[in-house]
Coordinates of C-alpha atoms in Angstrom, one line a residue:
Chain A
X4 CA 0.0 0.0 0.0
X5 CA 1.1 3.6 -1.0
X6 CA 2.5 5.7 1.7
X7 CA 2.0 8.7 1.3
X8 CA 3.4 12.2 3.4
X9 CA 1.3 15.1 2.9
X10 CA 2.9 18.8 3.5
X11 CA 0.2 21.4 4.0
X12 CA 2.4 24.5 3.5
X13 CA 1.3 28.1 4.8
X14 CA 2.8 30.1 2.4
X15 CA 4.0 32.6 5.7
X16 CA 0.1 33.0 6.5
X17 CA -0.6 33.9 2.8
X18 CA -2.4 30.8 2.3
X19 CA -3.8 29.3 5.8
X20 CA -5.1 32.7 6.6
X21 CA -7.8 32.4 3.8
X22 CA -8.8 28.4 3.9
X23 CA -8.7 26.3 7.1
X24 CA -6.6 23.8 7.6
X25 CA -8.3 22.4 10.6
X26 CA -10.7 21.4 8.6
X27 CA -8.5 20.3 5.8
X28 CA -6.2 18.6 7.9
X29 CA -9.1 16.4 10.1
X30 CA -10.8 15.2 6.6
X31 CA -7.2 13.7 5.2
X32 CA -6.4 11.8 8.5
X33 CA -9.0 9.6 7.2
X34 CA -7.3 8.8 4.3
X35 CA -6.0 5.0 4.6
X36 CA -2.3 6.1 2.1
X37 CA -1.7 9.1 3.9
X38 CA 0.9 8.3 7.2
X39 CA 1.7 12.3 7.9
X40 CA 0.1 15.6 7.6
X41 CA 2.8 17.7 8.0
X42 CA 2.0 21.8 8.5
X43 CA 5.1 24.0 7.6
X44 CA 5.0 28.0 7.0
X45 CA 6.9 27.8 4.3
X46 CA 8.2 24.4 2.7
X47 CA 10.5 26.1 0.4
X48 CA 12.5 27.4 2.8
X49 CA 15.6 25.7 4.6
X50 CA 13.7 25.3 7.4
X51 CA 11.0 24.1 6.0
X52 CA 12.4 21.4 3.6
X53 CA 14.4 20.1 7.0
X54 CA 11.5 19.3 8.4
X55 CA 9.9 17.7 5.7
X56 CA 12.9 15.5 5.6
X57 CA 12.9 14.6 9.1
X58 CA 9.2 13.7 8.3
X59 CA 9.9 11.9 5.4
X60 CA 12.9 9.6 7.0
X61 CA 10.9 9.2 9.7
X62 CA 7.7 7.9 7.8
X63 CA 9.5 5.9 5.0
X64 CA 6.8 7.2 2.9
X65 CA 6.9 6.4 -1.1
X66 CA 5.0 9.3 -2.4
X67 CA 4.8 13.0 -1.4
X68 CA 1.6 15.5 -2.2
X69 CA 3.1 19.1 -1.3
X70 CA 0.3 21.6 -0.7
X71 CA 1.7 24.9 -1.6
X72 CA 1.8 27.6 -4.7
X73 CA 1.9 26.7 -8.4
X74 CA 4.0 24.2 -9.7
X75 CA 5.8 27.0 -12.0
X76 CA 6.6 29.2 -8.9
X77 CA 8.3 26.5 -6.7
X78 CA 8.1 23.5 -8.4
X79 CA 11.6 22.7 -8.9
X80 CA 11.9 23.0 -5.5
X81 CA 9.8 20.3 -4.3
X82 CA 10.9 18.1 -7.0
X83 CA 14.5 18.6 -6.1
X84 CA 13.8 17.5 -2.2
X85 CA 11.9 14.5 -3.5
X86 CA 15.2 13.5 -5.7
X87 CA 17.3 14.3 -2.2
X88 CA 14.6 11.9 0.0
X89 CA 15.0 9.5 -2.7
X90 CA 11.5 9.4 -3.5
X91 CA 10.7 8.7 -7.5
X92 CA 10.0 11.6 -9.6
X93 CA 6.7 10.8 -10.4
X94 CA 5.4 10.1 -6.6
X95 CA 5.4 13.6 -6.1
X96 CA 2.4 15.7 -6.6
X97 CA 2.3 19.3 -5.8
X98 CA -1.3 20.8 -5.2
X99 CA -1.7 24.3 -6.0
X100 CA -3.8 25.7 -3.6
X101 CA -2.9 29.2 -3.5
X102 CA -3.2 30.9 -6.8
X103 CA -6.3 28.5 -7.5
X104 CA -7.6 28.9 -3.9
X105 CA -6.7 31.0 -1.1
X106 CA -6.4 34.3 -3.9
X107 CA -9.2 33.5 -6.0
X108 CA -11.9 32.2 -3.5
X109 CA -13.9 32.7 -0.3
X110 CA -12.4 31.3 3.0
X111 CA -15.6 28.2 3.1
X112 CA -15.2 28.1 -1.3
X113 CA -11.0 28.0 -0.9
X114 CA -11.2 25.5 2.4
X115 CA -13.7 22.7 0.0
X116 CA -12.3 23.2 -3.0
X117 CA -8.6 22.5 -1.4
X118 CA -9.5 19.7 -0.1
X119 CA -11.1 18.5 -3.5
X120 CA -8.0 19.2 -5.1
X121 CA -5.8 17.5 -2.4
X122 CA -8.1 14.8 -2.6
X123 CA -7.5 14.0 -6.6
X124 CA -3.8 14.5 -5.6
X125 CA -3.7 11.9 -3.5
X126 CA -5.8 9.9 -6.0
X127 CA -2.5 10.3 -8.2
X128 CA 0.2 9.5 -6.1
X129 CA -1.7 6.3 -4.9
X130 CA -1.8 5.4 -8.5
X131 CA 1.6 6.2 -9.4
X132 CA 4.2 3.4 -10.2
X133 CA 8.1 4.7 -9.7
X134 CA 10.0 4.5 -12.7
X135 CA 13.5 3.9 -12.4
X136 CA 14.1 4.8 -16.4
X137 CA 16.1 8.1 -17.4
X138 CA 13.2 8.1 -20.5
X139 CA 12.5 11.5 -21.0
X140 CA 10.4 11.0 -24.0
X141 CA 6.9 10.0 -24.8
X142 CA 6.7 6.2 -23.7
X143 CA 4.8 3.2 -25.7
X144 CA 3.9 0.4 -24.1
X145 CA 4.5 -1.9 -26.4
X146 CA 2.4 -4.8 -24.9
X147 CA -0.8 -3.1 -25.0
X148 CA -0.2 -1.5 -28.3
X149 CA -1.8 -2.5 -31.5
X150 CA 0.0 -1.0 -34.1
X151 CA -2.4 1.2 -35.5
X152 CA -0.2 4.0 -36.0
X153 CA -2.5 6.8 -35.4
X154 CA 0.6 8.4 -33.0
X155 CA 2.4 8.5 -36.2
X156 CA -0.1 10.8 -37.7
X157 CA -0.5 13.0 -34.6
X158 CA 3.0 13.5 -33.9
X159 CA 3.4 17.1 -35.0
X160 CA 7.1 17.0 -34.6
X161 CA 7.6 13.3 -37.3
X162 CA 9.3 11.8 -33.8
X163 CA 7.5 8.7 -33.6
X164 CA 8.3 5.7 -36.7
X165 CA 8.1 2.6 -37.2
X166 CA 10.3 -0.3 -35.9
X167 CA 10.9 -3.5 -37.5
X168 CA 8.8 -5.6 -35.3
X169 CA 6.3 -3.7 -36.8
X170 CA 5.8 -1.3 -33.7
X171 CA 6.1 2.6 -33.3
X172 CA 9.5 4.0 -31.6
X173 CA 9.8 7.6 -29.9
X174 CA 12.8 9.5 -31.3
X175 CA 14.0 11.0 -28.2
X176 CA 16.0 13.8 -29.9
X177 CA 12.9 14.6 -31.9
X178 CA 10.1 14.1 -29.3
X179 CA 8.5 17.5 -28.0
X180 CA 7.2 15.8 -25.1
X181 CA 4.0 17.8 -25.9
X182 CA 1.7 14.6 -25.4
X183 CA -0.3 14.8 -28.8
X184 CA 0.6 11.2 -29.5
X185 CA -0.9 10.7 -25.9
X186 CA -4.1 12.7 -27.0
X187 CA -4.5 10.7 -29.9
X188 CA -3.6 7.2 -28.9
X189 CA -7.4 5.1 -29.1
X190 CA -6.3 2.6 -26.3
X191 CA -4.4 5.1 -24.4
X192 CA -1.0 3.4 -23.9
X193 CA 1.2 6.4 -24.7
X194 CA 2.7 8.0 -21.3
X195 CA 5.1 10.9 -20.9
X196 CA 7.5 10.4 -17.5
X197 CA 4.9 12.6 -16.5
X198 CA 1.7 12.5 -17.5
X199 CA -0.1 8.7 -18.2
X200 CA -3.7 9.0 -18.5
X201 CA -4.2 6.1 -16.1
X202 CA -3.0 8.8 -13.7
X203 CA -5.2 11.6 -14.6
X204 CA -8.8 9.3 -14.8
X205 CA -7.5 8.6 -11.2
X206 CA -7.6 12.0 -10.1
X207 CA -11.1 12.7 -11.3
X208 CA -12.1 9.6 -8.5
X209 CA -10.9 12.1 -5.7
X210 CA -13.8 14.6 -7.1
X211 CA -16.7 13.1 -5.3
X212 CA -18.5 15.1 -2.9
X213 CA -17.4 18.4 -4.8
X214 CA -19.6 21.4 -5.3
X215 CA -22.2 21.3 -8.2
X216 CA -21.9 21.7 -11.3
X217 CA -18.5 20.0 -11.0
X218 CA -16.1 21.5 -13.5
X219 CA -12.8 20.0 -14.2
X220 CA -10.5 22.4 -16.6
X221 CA -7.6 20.5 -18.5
X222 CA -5.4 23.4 -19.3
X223 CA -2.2 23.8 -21.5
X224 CA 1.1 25.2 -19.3
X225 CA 0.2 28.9 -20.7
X226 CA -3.6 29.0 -19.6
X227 CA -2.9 27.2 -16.6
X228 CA 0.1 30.2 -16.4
X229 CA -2.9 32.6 -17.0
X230 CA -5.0 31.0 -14.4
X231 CA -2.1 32.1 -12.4
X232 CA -1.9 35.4 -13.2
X233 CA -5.8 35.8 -11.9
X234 CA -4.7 34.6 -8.8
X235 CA -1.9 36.8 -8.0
X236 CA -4.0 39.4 -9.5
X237 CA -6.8 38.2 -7.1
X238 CA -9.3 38.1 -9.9
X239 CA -11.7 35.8 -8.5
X240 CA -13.7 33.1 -10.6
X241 CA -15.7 30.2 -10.0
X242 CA -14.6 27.8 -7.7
X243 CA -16.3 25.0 -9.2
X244 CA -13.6 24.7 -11.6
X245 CA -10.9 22.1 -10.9
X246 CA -7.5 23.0 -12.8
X247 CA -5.7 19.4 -14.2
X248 CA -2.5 20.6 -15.6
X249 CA -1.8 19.2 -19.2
X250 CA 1.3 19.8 -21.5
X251 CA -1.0 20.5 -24.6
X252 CA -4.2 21.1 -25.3
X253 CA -3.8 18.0 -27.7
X254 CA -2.4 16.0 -25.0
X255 CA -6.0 15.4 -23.2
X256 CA -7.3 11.7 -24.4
X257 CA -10.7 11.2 -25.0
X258 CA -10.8 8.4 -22.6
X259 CA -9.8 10.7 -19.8
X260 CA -12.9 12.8 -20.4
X261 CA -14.7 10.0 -21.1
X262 CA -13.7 8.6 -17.6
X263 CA -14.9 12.2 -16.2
X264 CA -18.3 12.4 -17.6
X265 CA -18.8 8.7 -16.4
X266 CA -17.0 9.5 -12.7
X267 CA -19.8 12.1 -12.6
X268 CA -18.2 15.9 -13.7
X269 CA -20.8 17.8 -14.6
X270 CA -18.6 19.7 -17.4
X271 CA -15.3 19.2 -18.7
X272 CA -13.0 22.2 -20.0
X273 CA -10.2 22.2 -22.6
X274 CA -8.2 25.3 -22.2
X275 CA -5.6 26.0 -24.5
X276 CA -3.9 28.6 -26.8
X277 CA -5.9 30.6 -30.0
X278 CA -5.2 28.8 -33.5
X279 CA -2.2 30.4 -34.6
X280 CA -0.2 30.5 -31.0
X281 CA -0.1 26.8 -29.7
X282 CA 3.7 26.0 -29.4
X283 CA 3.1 22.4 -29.4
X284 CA 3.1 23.0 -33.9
X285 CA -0.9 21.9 -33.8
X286 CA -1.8 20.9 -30.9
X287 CA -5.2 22.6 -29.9
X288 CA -5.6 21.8 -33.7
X289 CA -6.3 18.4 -33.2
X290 CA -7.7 18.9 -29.7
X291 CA -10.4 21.3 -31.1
X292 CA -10.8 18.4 -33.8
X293 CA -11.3 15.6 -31.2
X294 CA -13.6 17.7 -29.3
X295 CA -16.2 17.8 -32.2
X296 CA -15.7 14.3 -32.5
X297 CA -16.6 13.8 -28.9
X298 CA -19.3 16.2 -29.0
X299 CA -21.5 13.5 -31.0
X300 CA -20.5 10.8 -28.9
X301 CA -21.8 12.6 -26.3
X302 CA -25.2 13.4 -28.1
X303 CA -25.4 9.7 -28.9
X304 CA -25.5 9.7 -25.5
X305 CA -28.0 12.0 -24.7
X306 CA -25.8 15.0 -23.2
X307 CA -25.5 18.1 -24.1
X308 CA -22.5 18.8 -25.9
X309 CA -21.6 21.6 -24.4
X310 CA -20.4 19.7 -21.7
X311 CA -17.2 19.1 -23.5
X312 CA -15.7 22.6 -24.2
X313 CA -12.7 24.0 -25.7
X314 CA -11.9 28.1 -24.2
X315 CA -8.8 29.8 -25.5
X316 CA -6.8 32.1 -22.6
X317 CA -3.8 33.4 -23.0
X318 CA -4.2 35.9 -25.3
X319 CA -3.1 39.4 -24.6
X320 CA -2.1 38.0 -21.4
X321 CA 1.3 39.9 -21.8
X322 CA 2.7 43.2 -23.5
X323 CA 3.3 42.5 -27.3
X324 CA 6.1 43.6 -28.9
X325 CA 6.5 47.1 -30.8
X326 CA 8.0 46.8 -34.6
X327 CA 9.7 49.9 -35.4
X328 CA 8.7 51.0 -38.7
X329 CA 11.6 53.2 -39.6
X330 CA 14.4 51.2 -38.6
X331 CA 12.8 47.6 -39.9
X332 CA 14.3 46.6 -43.1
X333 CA 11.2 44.4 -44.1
X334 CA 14.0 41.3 -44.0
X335 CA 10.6 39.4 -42.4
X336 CA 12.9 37.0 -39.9
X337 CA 11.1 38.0 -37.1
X338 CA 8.1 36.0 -38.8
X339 CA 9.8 33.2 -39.5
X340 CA 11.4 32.9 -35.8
X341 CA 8.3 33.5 -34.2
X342 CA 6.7 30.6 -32.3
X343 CA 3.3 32.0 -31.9
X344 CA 2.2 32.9 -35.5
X345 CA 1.8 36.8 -33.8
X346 CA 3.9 38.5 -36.7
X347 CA 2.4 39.0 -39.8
X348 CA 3.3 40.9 -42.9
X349 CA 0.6 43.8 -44.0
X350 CA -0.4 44.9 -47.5
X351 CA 2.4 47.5 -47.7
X352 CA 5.1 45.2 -46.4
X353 CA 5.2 46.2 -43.4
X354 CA 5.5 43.4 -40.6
X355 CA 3.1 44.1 -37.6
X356 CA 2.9 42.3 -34.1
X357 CA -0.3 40.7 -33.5
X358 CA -1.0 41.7 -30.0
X359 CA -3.1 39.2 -28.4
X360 CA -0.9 36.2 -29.8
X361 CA 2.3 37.4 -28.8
X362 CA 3.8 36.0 -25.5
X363 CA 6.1 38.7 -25.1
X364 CA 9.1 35.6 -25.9
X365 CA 11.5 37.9 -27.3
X366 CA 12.6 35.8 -30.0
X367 CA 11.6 38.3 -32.4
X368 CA 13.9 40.7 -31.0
X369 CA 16.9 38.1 -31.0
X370 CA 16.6 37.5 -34.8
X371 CA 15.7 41.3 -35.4
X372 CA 19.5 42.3 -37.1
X373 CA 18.1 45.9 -37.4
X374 CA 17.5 46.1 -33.9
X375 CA 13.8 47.6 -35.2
X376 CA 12.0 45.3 -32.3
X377 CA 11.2 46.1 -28.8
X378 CA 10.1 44.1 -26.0
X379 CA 8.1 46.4 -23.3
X380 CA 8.4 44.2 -20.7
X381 CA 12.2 43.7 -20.7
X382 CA 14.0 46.1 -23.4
X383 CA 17.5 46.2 -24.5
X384 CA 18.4 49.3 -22.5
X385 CA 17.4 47.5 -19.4
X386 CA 19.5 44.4 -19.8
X387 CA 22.3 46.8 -21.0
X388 CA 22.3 48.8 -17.9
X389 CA 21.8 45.4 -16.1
X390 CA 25.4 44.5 -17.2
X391 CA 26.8 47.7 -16.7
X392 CA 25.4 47.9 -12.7
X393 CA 26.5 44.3 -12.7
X394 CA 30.2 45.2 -13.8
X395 CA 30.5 48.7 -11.7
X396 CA 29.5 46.5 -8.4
Chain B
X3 CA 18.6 60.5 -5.5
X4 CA 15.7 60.1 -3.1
X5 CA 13.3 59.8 -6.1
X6 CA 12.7 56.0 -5.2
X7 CA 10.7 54.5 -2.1
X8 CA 12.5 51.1 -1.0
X9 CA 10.5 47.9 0.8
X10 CA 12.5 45.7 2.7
X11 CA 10.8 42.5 3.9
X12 CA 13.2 41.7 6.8
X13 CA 11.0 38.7 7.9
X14 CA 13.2 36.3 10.5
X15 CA 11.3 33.1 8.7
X16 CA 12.6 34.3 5.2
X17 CA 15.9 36.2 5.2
X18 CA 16.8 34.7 8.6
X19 CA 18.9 36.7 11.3
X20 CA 22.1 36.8 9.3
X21 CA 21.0 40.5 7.2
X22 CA 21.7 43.7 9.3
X23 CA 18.9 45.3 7.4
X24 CA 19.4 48.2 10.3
X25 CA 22.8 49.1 8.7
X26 CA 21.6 48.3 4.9
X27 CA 19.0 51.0 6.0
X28 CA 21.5 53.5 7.0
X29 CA 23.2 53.4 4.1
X30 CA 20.6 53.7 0.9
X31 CA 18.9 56.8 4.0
X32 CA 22.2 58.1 3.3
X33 CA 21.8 58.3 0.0
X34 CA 18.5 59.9 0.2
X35 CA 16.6 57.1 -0.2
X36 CA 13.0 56.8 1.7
X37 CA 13.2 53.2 3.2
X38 CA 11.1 51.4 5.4
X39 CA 11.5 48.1 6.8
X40 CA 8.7 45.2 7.5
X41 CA 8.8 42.5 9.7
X42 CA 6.7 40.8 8.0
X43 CA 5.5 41.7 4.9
X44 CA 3.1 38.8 4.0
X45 CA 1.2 39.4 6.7
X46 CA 0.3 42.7 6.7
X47 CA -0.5 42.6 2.8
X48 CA -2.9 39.2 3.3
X49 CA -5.8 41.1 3.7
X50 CA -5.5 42.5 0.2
X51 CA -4.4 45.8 0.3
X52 CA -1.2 47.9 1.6
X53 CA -1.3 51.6 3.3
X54 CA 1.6 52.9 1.9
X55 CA 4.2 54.6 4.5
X56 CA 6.2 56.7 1.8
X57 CA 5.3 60.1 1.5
X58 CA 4.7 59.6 -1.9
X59 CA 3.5 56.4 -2.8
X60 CA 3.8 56.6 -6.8
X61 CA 7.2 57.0 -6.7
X62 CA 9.5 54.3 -8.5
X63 CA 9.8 51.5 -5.9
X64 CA 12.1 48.9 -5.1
X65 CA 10.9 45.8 -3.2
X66 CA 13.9 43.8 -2.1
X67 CA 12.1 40.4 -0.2
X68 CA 11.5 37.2 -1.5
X69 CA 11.3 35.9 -5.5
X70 CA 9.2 37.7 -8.2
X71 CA 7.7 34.3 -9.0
X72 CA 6.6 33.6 -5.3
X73 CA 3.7 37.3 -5.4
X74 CA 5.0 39.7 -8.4
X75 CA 1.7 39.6 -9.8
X76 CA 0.1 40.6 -6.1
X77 CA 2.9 43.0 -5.4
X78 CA 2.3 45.3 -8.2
X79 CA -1.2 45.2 -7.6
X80 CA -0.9 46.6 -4.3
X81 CA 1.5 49.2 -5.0
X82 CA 0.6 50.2 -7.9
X83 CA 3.5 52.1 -8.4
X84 CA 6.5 51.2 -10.8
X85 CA 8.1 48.1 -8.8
X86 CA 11.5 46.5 -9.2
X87 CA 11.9 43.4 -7.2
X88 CA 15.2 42.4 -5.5
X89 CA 15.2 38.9 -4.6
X90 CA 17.5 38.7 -1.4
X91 CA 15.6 35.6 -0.3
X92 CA 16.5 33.0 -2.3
X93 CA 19.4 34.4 -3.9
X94 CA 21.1 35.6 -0.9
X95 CA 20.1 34.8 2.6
X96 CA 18.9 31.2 1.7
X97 CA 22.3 30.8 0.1
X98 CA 25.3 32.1 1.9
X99 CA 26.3 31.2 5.3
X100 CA 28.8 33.7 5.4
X101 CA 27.5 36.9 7.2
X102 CA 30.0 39.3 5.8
X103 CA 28.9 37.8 1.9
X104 CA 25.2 37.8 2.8
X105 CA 25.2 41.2 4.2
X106 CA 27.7 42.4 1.0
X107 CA 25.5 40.8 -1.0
X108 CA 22.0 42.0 0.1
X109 CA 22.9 45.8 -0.2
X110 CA 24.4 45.2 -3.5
X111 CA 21.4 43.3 -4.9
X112 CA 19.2 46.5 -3.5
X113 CA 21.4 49.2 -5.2
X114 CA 21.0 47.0 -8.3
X115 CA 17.4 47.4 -7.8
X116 CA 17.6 50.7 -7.4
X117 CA 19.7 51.1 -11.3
X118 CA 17.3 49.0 -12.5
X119 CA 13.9 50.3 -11.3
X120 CA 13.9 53.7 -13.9
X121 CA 12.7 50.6 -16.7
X122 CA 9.9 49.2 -14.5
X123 CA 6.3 50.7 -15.5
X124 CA 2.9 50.1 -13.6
X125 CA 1.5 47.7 -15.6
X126 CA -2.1 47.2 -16.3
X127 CA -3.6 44.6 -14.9
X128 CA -4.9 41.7 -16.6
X129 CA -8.7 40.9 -17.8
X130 CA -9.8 37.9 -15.9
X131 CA -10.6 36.7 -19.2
X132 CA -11.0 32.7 -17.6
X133 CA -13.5 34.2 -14.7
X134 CA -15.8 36.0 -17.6
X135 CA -15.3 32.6 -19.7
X136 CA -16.4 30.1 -16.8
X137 CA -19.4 32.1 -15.1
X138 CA -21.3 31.6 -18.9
X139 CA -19.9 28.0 -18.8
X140 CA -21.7 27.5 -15.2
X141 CA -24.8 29.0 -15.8
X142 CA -25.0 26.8 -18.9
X143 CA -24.1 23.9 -16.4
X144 CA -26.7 24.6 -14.7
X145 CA -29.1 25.3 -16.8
X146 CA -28.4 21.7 -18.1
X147 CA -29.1 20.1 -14.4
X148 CA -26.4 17.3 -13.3
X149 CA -24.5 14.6 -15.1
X150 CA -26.9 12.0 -15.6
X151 CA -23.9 9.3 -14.5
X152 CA -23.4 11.3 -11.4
X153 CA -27.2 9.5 -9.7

């Protein structure tokens, strides 16, 4: 049986002072995998991680579910400690309960919704195997797979062929790790280190007992990033909505949501990029195309359709860049370089930043010889006088 | 000089007792700067907003405290001011065990700040495009009644 430690962090009262823990705490000592709940006010810290080791060594646990911030604010830092307690990379599972509770909902919304959250977590972990390979490429298992080759069609970036057995291989130079294959995979036996969909259907077990209508959101890094942003920016929204983080839009199987509708969720949400700006190549291309697909499934099945939906964030979510008319040369490699589609060329040649798909990458700017681009948020100047303050210390 | 309000979180849980912020506060006052020191800084800001002790709270402002990725997004909302933030949390006091470096350190990282901060801008804040998105997607939800499956 899993044994799992569960670290319910503080955040230095930014987090337990808008949910209860209390509550949070006495609901998971029922949990039959979980052998610690461990309160720190910060488990980033020194201090913090110390104790969780102490914990961790004194437990033996297997698996760890840290309760804390976003995943892209400390998550290397909970994944390092795991790799220093020698637990396996993928029996962590970090819970973000500040951006998408304690700054976005009510104290009694935040303190449920946590503990939904925390719940499917735990769901995860339990159903986690270790994996002891150094694979850090999309993963077909090999016994389960029928050689139909659809992954070889989805694969946006050509790394997946065929072997001679007659079975696809992953090109792990090649492979994107964006999880398309995974998306589009009919018996679901593609994993990424990761992300297996075994994994995910799990977590939507944990969901019972959650507020009506039950949402769960699978979102791409950038509108989970976005979903982010409204927390810091404390720009509340519904907490019915349960964030899943996804690598791509075109990484969410069918089968998952399939699973979800049957486990119960009242709605399931796709959230990815606009057309042009997915940085997976085509990846809510092919998620927008299986969502159709699914949508008359679902009408077979009497439900609405709208239950499966696809929502694009992201967009204008950070400062475009500026083109400088005068000094651009009309050379048009800041279109070729950029990842998002944003650039395109107008009628009279000029080149002109689309601002609601740029990401503010600065790419652009790189490849710009004329030095004709500027990026608002971090322009040449500053990272100029960056060096020369740098230097003068 | 003195154009610039400076925040120092000096918080004994996060930059631990090895800072003499009391000195690194002498010195940037010498220069004219306004500077005021928090003992905690997280918990005065968590019930969403921040009197501001400078005389004049627009001014350019350097936060020097914990990592941009841990609360930029909440920081600039509160001060609404032009913000440059000097991380002395996890790139000095969690690092160093040396008091001379950490100390050396700190006050360098916050008169980097301080060249730095003439670029930063208040920056509008962002639509809560997902919170318009979902509140149509629930009423649709439940308009619709439960999942079937779910009874």
């Amino acid at each position: 049986m899993s044994r799992a430690g569960v670290v319910l962090c503080r955040c230095n009262t930014l987090i337990d002072s808008k949910m209860d823990f209390n509550t949070i705490e006495r609901r998971l000592q029922k949990h039959k995998n979980i052998v610690f709940i461990q309160r720190v006010n910060m488990a980033c810290s020194p201090a913090g991680k110390q104790i969780i080791e102490e914990m961790a060594s004194l437990h033996g646990i297997d698996s760890l579910v840290a309760v804390a911030c976003s995943p892209l604010a400390k998550g290397s830092v909970f994944k390092d400690l795991t790799r220093k307690l020698g637990i396996d990379k993928n029996m962590l599972e970090i819970v973000n309960i500040r951006e998408q509770c304690a700054w976005v909902h009510e104290y009694d919304d935040a303190t449920s919704k946590g503990l939904t959250l925390i719940n499917m977590g735990i769901n995860r972990v339990v159903k986690a195997q270790p994996d002891s390979t150094t694979i850090n490429c999309a993963m077909i298992n090999k016994i389960k797979c029928d050689k139909c080759k659809r992954c070889l069609e989805e694969c946006p970036n050509r790394a997946i062929s065929i072997n001679d057995d007659g079975y696809p291989a992953v090109n792990p130079d090649l492979c994107q790790r964006c999880g398309v294959c995974i998306g589009g995979c009919p018996l679901a036996v593609i994993s990424l280190p990761d992300f297996k969909v075994d994994e995910i259907s799990a977590m939507l077990k944990g969901a019972s007992g959650a507020k009506s209508p039950f949402i769960v959101g699978f979102f791409c890094d950038f509108a989970y990033e976005e979903a982010d942003k409204m927390g810091q920016a404390g720009s509340a929204y519904s907490p019915n909505l349960h964030i899943i983080r996804v690598p791509c839009t075109g990484a969410v199987n069918m089968i998952t949501v399939n699973d979800a509708i049957a486990e119960g969720v009242d709605g399931v949400l796709i959230a990815g990029c606009d057309a042009s700006q997915c940085k997976r190549k085509r990846g809510n291309e092919v998620a927008r195309y299986r969502i159709e697909n699914f949508q008359k499934s679902l009408e077979e099945q009497f439900l609405e359709k709208e239950r499966l939906s696809y929502v694009s964030l992201g967009e204008g979510l950070k400062e475009a860049s500026i083109i400088n008319d005068d000094k651009c040369n009309r050379c048009g490699a800041c279109q070729q370089v950029c990842p998002y589609g944003a650039i395109k060329q107008q009628d009279e040649g000029k080149f002109q930043v689309y601002y609601k798909a740029c990401r503010s990458c600065g790419i652009c700017a790189a490849a710009c010889k004329p030095g004709a681009i500027l990026v608002p948020v971090c322009p040449d100047k500053k990272i100029m006088n960056a060096i020369d303050a740098a230097l003068a210390i | 000089m003195g154009k610039i309000n400076i925040i120092i979180c000096t918080n004994i849980h996060c930059q631990g007792s090895k800072i003499n912020f009391l000195e690194i506060k002498e010195v940037l006052e010498k220069d004219g700067y306004e500077v005021v020191l928090h003992s905690n800084f997280c918990d005065e800001i968590k019930r969403g907003f921040y009197p501001s002790p400078f005389n004049n709270c627009k001014l350019p402002t350097v936060f020097a405290g914990c990592s941009p990725c841990v609360m930029e997004g909440k920081l600039k909302k509160l001060l609404n001011c032009p913000v440059e933030i000097v991380n002395i949390r996890e790139q000095c006091a969690w690092i160093y065990n040396n008091v001379e470096e950490v100390n050396k350190t700190c006050q360098n990282k916050i008169f980097f700040g301080i060249k730095q901060v003439k670029y930063a801008r208040i920056e509008s804040q962002p639509e809560n495009v997902l919170g318009k998105k979902l509140k149509g997607y629930i009423s649709l939800m439940e308009k619709y009644g439960p999942n079937p499956f779910k009874m």
